[in-house]
Short mmCIF file of C-alpha atoms and ligand atoms in Angstrom, two decimals:
data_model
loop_
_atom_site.label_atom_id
_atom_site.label_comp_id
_atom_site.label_asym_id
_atom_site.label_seq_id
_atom_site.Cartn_x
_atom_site.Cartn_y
_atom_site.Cartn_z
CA UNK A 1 48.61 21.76 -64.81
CA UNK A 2 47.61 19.27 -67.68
CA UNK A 3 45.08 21.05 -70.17
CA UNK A 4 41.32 19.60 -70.54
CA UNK A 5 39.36 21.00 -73.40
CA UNK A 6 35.35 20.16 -73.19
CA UNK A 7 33.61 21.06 -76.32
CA UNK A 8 29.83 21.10 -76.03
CA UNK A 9 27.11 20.73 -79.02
CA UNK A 10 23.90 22.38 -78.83
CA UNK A 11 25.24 24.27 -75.99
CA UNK A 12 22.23 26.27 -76.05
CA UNK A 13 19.76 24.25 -75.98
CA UNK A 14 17.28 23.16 -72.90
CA UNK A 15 20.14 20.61 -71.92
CA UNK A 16 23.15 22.77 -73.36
CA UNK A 17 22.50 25.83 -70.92
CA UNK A 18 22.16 23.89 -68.05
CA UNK A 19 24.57 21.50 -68.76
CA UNK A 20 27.57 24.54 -69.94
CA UNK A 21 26.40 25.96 -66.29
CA UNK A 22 27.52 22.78 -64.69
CA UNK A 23 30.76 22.26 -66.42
CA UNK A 24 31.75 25.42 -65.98
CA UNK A 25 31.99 24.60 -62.33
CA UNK A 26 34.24 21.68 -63.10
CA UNK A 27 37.51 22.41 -61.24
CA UNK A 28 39.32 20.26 -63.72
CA UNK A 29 38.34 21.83 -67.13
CA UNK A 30 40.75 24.04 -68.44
CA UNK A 31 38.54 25.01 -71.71
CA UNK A 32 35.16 24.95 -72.83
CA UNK A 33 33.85 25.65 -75.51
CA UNK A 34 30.31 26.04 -75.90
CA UNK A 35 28.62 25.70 -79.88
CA UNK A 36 25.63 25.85 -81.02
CA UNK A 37 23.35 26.70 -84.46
CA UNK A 38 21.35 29.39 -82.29
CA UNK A 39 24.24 32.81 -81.99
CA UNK A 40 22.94 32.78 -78.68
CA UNK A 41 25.25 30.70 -77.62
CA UNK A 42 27.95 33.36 -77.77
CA UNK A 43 25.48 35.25 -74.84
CA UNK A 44 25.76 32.23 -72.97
CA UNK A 45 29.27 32.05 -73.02
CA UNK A 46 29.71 35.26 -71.59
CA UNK A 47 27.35 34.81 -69.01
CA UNK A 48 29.00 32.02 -67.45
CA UNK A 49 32.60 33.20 -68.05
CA UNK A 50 31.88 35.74 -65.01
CA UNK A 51 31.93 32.44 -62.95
CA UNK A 52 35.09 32.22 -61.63
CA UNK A 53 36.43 28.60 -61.87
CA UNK A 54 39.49 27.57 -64.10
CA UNK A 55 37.82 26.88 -67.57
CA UNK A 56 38.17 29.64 -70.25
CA UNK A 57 34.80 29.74 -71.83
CA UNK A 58 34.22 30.70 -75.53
CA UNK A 59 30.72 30.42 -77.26
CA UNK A 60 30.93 29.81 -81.10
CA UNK A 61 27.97 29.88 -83.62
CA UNK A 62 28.31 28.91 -87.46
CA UNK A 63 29.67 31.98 -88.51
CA UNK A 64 33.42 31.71 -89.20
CA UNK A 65 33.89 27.69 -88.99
CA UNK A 66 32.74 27.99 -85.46
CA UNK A 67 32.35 24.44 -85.23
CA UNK A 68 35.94 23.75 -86.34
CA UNK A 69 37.50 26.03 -83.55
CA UNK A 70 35.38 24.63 -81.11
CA UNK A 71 36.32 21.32 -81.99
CA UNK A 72 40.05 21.87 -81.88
CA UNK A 73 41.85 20.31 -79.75
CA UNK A 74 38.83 18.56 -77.51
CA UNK A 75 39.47 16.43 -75.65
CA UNK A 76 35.88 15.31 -74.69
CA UNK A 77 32.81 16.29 -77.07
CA UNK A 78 29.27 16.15 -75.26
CA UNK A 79 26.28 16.44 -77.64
CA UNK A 80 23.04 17.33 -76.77
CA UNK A 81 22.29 19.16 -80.02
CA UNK A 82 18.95 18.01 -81.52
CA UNK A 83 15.18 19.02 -82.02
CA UNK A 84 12.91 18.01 -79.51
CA UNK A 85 9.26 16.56 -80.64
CA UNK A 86 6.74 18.55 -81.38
CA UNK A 87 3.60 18.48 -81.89
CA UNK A 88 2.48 16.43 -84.84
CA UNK A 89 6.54 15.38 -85.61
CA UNK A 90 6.43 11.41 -85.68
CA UNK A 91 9.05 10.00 -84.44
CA UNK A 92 10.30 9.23 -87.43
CA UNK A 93 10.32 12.81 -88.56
CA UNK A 94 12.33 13.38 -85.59
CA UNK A 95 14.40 10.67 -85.86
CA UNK A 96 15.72 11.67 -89.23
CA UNK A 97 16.19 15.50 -87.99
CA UNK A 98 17.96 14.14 -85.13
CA UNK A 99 19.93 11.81 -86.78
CA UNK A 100 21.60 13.95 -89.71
CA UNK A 101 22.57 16.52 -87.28
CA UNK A 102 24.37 13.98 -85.18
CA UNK A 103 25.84 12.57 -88.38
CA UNK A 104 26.94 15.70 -89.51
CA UNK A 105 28.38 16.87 -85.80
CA UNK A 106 30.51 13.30 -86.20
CA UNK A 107 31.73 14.20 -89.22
CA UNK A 108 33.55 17.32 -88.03
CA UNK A 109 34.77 15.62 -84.95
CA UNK A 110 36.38 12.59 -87.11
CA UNK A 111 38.22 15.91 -89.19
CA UNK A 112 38.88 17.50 -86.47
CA UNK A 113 39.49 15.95 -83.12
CA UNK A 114 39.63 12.07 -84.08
CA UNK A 115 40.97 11.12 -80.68
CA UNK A 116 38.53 12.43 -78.55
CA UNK A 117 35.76 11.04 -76.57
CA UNK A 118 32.86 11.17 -77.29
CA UNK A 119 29.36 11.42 -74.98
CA UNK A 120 26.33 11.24 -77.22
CA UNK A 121 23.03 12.29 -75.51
CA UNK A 122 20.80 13.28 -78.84
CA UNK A 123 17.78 11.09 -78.78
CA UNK A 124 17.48 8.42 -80.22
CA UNK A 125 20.85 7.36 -78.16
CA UNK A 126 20.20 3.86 -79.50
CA UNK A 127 20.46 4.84 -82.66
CA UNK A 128 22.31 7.93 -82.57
CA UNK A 129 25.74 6.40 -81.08
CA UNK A 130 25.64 3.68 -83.64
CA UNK A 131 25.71 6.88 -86.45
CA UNK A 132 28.42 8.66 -84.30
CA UNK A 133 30.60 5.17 -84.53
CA UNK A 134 29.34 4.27 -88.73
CA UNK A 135 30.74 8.00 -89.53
CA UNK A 136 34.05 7.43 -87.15
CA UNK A 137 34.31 4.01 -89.41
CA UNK A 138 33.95 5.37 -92.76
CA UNK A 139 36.34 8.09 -91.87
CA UNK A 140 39.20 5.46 -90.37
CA UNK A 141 39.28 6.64 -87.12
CA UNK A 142 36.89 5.09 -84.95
CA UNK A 143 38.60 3.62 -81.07
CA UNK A 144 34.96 2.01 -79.60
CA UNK A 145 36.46 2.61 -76.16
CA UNK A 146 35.58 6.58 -76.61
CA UNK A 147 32.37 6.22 -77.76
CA UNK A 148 29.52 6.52 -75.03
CA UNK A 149 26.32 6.97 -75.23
CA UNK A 150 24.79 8.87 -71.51
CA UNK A 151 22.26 6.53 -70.24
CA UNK A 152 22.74 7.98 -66.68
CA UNK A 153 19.58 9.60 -66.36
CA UNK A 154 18.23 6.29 -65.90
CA UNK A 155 20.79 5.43 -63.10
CA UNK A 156 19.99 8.40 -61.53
CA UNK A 157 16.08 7.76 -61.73
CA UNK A 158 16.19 4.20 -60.65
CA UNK A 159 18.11 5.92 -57.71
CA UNK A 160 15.68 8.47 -57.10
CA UNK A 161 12.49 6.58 -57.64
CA UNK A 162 13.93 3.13 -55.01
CA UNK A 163 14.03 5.27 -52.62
CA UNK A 164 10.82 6.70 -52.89
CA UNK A 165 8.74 3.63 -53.30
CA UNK A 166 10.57 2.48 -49.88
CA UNK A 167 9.93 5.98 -48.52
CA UNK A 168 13.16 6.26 -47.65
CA UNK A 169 13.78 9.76 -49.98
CA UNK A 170 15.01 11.35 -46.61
CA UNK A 171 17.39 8.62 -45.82
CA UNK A 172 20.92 8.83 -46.21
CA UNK A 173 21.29 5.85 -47.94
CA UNK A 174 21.75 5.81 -51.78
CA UNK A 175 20.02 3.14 -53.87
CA UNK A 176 22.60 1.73 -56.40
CA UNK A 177 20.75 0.14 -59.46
CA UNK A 178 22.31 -1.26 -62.13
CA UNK A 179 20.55 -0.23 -65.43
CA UNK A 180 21.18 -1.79 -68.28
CA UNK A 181 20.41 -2.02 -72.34
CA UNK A 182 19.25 0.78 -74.15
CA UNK A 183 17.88 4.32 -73.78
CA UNK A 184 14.12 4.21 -74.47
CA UNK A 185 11.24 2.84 -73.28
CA UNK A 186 11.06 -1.13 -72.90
CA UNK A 187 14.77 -1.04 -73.70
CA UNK A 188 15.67 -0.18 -70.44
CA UNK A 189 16.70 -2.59 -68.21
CA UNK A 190 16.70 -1.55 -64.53
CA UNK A 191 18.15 -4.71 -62.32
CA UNK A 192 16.29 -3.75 -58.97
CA UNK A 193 17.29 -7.42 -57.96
CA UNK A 194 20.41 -6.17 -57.60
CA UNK A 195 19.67 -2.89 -55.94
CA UNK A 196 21.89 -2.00 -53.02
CA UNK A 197 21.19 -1.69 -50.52
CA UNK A 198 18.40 -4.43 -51.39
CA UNK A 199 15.08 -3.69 -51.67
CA UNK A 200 13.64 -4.96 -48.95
CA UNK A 201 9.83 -5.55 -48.45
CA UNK A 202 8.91 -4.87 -51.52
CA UNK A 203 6.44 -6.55 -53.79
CA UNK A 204 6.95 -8.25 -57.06
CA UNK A 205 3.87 -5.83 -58.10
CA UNK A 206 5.48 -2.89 -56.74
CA UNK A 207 8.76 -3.76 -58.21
CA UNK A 208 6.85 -4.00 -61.75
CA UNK A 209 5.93 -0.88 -60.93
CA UNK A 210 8.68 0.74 -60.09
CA UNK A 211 10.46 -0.59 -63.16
CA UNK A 212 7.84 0.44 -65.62
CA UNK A 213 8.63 4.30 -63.94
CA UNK A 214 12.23 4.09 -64.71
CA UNK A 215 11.66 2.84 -68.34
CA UNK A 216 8.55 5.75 -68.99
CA UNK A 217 10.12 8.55 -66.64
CA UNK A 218 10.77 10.64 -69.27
CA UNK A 219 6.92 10.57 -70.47
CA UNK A 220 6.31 11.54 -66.58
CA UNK A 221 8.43 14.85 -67.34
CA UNK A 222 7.10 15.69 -70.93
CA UNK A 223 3.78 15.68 -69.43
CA UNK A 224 4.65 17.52 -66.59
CA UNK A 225 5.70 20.29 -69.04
CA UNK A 226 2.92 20.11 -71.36
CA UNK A 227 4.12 20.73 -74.97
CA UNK A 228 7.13 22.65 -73.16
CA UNK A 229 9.87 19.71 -73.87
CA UNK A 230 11.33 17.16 -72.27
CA UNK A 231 13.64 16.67 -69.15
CA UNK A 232 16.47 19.11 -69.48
CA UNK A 233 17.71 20.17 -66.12
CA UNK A 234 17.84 16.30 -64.60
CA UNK A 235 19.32 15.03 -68.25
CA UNK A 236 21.92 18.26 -67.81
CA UNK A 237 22.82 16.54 -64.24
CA UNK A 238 23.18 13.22 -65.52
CA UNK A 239 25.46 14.26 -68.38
CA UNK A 240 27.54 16.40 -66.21
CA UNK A 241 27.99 13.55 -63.68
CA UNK A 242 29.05 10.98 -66.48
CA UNK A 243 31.74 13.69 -67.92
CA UNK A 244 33.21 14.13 -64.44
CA UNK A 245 33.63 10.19 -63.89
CA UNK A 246 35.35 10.22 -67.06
CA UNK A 247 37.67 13.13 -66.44
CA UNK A 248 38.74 11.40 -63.32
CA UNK A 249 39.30 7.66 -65.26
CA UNK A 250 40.80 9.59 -68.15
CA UNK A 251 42.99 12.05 -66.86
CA UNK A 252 42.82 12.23 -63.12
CA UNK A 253 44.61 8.95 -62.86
CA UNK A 254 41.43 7.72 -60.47
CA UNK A 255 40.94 4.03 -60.63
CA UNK A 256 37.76 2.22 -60.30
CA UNK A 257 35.50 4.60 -61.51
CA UNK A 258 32.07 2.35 -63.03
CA UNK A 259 29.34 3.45 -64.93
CA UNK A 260 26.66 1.85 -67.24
CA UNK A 261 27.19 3.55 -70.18
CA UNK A 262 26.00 2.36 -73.58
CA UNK A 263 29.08 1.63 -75.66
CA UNK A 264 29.94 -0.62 -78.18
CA UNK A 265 30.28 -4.40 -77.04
CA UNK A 266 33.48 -4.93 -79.06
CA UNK A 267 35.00 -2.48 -76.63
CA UNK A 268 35.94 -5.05 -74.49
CA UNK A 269 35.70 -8.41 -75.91
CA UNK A 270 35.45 -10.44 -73.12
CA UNK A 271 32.70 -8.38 -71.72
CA UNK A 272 31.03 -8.55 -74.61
CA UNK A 273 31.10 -12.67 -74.53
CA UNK A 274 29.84 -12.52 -71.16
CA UNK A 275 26.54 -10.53 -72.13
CA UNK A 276 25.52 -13.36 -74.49
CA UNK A 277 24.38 -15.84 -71.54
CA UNK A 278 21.68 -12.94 -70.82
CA UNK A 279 20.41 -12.04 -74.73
CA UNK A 280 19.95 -15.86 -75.83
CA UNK A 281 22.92 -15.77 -77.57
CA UNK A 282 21.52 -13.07 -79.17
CA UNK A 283 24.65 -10.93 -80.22
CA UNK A 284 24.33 -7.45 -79.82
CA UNK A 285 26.72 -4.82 -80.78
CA UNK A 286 25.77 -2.06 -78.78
CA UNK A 287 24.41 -2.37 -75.06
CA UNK A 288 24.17 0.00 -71.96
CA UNK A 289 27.02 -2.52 -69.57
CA UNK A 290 29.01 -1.82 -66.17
CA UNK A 291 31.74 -0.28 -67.34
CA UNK A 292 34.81 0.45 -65.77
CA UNK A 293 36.72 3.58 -66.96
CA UNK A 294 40.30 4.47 -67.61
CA UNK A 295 42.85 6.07 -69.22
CA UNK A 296 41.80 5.23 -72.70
CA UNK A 297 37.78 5.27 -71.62
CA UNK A 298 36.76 2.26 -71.65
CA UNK A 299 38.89 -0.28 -69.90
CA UNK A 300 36.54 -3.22 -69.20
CA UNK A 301 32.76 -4.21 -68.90
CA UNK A 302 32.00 -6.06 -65.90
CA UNK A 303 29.81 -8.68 -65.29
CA UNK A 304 26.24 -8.08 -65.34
CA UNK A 305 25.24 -10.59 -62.54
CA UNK A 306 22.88 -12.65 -62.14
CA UNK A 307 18.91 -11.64 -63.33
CA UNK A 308 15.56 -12.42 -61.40
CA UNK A 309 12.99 -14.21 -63.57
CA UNK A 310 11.04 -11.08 -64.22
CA UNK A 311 14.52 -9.34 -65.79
CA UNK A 312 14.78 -12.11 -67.44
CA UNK A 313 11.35 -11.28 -69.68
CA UNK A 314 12.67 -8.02 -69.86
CA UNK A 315 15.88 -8.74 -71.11
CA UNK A 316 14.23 -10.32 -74.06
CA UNK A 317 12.09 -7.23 -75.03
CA UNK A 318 14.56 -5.09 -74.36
CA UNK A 319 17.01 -7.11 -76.37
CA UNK A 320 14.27 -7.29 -79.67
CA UNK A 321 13.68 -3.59 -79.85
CA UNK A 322 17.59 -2.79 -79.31
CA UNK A 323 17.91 -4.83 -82.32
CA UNK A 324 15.92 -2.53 -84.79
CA UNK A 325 17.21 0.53 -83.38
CA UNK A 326 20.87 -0.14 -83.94
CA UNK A 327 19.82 -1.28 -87.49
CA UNK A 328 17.85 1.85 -87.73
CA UNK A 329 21.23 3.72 -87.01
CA UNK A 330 23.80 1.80 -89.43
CA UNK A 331 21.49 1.61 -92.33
CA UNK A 332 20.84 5.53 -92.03
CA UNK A 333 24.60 6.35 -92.50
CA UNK A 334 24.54 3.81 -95.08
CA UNK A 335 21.53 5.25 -96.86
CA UNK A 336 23.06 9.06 -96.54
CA UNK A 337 26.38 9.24 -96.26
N1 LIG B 401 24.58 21.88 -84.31
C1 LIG B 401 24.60 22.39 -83.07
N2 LIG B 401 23.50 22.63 -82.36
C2 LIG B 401 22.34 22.34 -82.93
C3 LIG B 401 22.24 21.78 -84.21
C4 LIG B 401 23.44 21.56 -84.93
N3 LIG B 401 23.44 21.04 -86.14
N4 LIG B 401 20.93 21.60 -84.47
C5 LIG B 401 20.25 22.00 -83.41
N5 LIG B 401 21.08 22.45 -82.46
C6 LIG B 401 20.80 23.04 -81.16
C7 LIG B 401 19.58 23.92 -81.14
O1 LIG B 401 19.87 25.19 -81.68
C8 LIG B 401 19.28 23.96 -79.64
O2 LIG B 401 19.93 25.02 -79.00
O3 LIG B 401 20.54 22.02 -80.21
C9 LIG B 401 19.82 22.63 -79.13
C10 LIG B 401 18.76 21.66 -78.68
O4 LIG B 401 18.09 22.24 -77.62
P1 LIG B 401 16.53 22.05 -77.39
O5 LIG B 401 15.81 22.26 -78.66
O6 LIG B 401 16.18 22.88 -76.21
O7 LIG B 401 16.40 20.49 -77.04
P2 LIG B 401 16.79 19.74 -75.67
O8 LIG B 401 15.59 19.64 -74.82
O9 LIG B 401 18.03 20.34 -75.12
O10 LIG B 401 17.09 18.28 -76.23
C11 LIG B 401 18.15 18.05 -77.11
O11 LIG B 401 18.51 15.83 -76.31
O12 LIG B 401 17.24 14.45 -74.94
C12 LIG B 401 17.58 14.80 -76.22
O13 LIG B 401 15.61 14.21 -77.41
C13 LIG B 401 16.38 15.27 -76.97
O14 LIG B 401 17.48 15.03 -78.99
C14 LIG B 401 17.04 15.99 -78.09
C15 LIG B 401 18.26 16.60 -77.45
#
């Protein structure tokens, strides 16, 4: 059977456990390698290698160039390694925390395992996959069809909260929702228009709403927990759902696998063309797009569709703040590296 090495980053972290957890039930893994800062994640490692599934599990800390052997030979790297806010961190102090240790992750993986792909879910995503793809650059190695940057928790909440607001959470039927743009706040772009099955009955004001949930739903969990962190178990399920999709494009031979993932544009250059008749021409390199997945990752971004007049005004906030953050991303490894 063909060999599938997952390497995970901050493995034990509030995502990391949860996540490991759920990849280690992955019938398709072969290895996984869990690393981490905290040594703990050696005691995770071992806890979940008494699951019986087909993965070999191995934790590695810094000691001994853990990073290094748990980088070897990946052929997927997740990363939810990072510092949550806390209390009195701006967000620029966590910005630049978060930001050199994804730097620094990138740099190993561009040393170590050049070819593999990559799914960044450190926060600031908007500007934290723009750092993964500036160190990739510098370093010569950098194929923008790896690169991803999870935005499925937002799919998955758009999901969740349609169906509530139609009180159909008991219903069979899935809502699909497109979700577009970035990661945070006002820069994402749910397209309920395009919801499906369509939402029916529903008012303009419910659909603001329902959009401004989707955008803010991670506030809805960090006060839930009150000073405890931030969503963990939910962000664990949407990462593990993106890595299966791509195990099944990349190496289960499955065709027609789509997810909005935030990539670079230039990934697909017609794609990228197509965007510009939403943005005002404004040209954007990196943007959470339908994308179709495949052997290589990404094999082409579909079309967005058409947007209702009230995505439209979205689009163009969304589209302004994107703007800074990618610049906020480049210009750090510029600054630093
Ligand atoms: N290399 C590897 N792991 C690291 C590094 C590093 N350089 N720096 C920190 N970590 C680990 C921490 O030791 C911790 O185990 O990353 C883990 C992060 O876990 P938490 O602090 O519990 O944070 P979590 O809630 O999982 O969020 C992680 O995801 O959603 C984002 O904004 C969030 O950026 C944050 C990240």
């Amino acid at each position: 059977t063909k060999k599938i090495k997952a390497a995970l980053l901050g493995a034990a972290g509030g995502i990391g456990q949860p996540l490991a957890l759920l990849l280690k039930q992955s019938p398709h893994l072969t290895d996984l390698a869990l690393f981490d800062i905290a040594p703990v994640v050696k005691g995770v490692a071992v806890d979940i290698s008494h699951i019986s599934t087909p993965s070999i599990v191995t934790g590695y800390d810094k000691e001994d160039d853990g990073l290094v052997k748990a980088l070897t030979d990946a052929d997927i790297v997740v990363i939810p390694a990072g510092v949550p806010r806390k209390p009195g961190m701006s967000r620029d102090d966590l910005f630049n925390i978060n930001a050199s240790i994804v730097r620094d992750l990138a740099q190993s993986i561009a040393s170590t395992c050049p070819k593999a792909f990559i799914c960044v879910i450190s926060n600031p995503v908007n500007s934290t996959v723009p750092i993964v793809a500036e160190v990739l650059k510098k370093a010569g190695v950098f194929d923008p069809k790896r690169l991803f940057g999870v935005t499925t928790l937002d799919i998955l909440r758009a999901q969740t909260f349609s169906a509530e607001i139609i009180g159909q959470s008991n219903a069979s039927s899935t809502f699909n929702v497109p979700v577009i743009g970035g990661h945070s706040g006002v820069t994402i772009l749910p397209l309920l228009s395009q919801s499906k099955p369509p939402l029916k009955g529903v008012s303009q004001e419910q659909i603001e709403a329902l959009t401004k949930r989707i955008q803010f739903g991670g506030d809805e969990v960090v006060q839930a927990k009150a000073g405890a962190g931030s969503a963990t178990l939910s962000m664990a399920a949407a990462g593990f759902r993106f890595v299966e999709r791509l195990i099944d494009a990349a190496f289960n031979g499955k065709s027609g696998v789509v997810e909005d993932s935030y990539i670079l544009l230039k990934a697909d250059a017609s794609g990228s063309k197509e965007l510009l008749k939403h943005t005002d021409n404004v040209e954007l390199d990196y943007f959470s797009v339908p994308v179709e997945l495949g052997p290589e990752g990404v094999k082409k971004i579909l079309p967005i569709g058409e947007l209702s007049e009230y995505e439209q005004t979205l689009m163009k906030k969304a589209v302004e703040e994107l703007k800074g953050n990618i610049v906020k991303g480049v210009s750090f490894v510029e600054a630093k590296l």
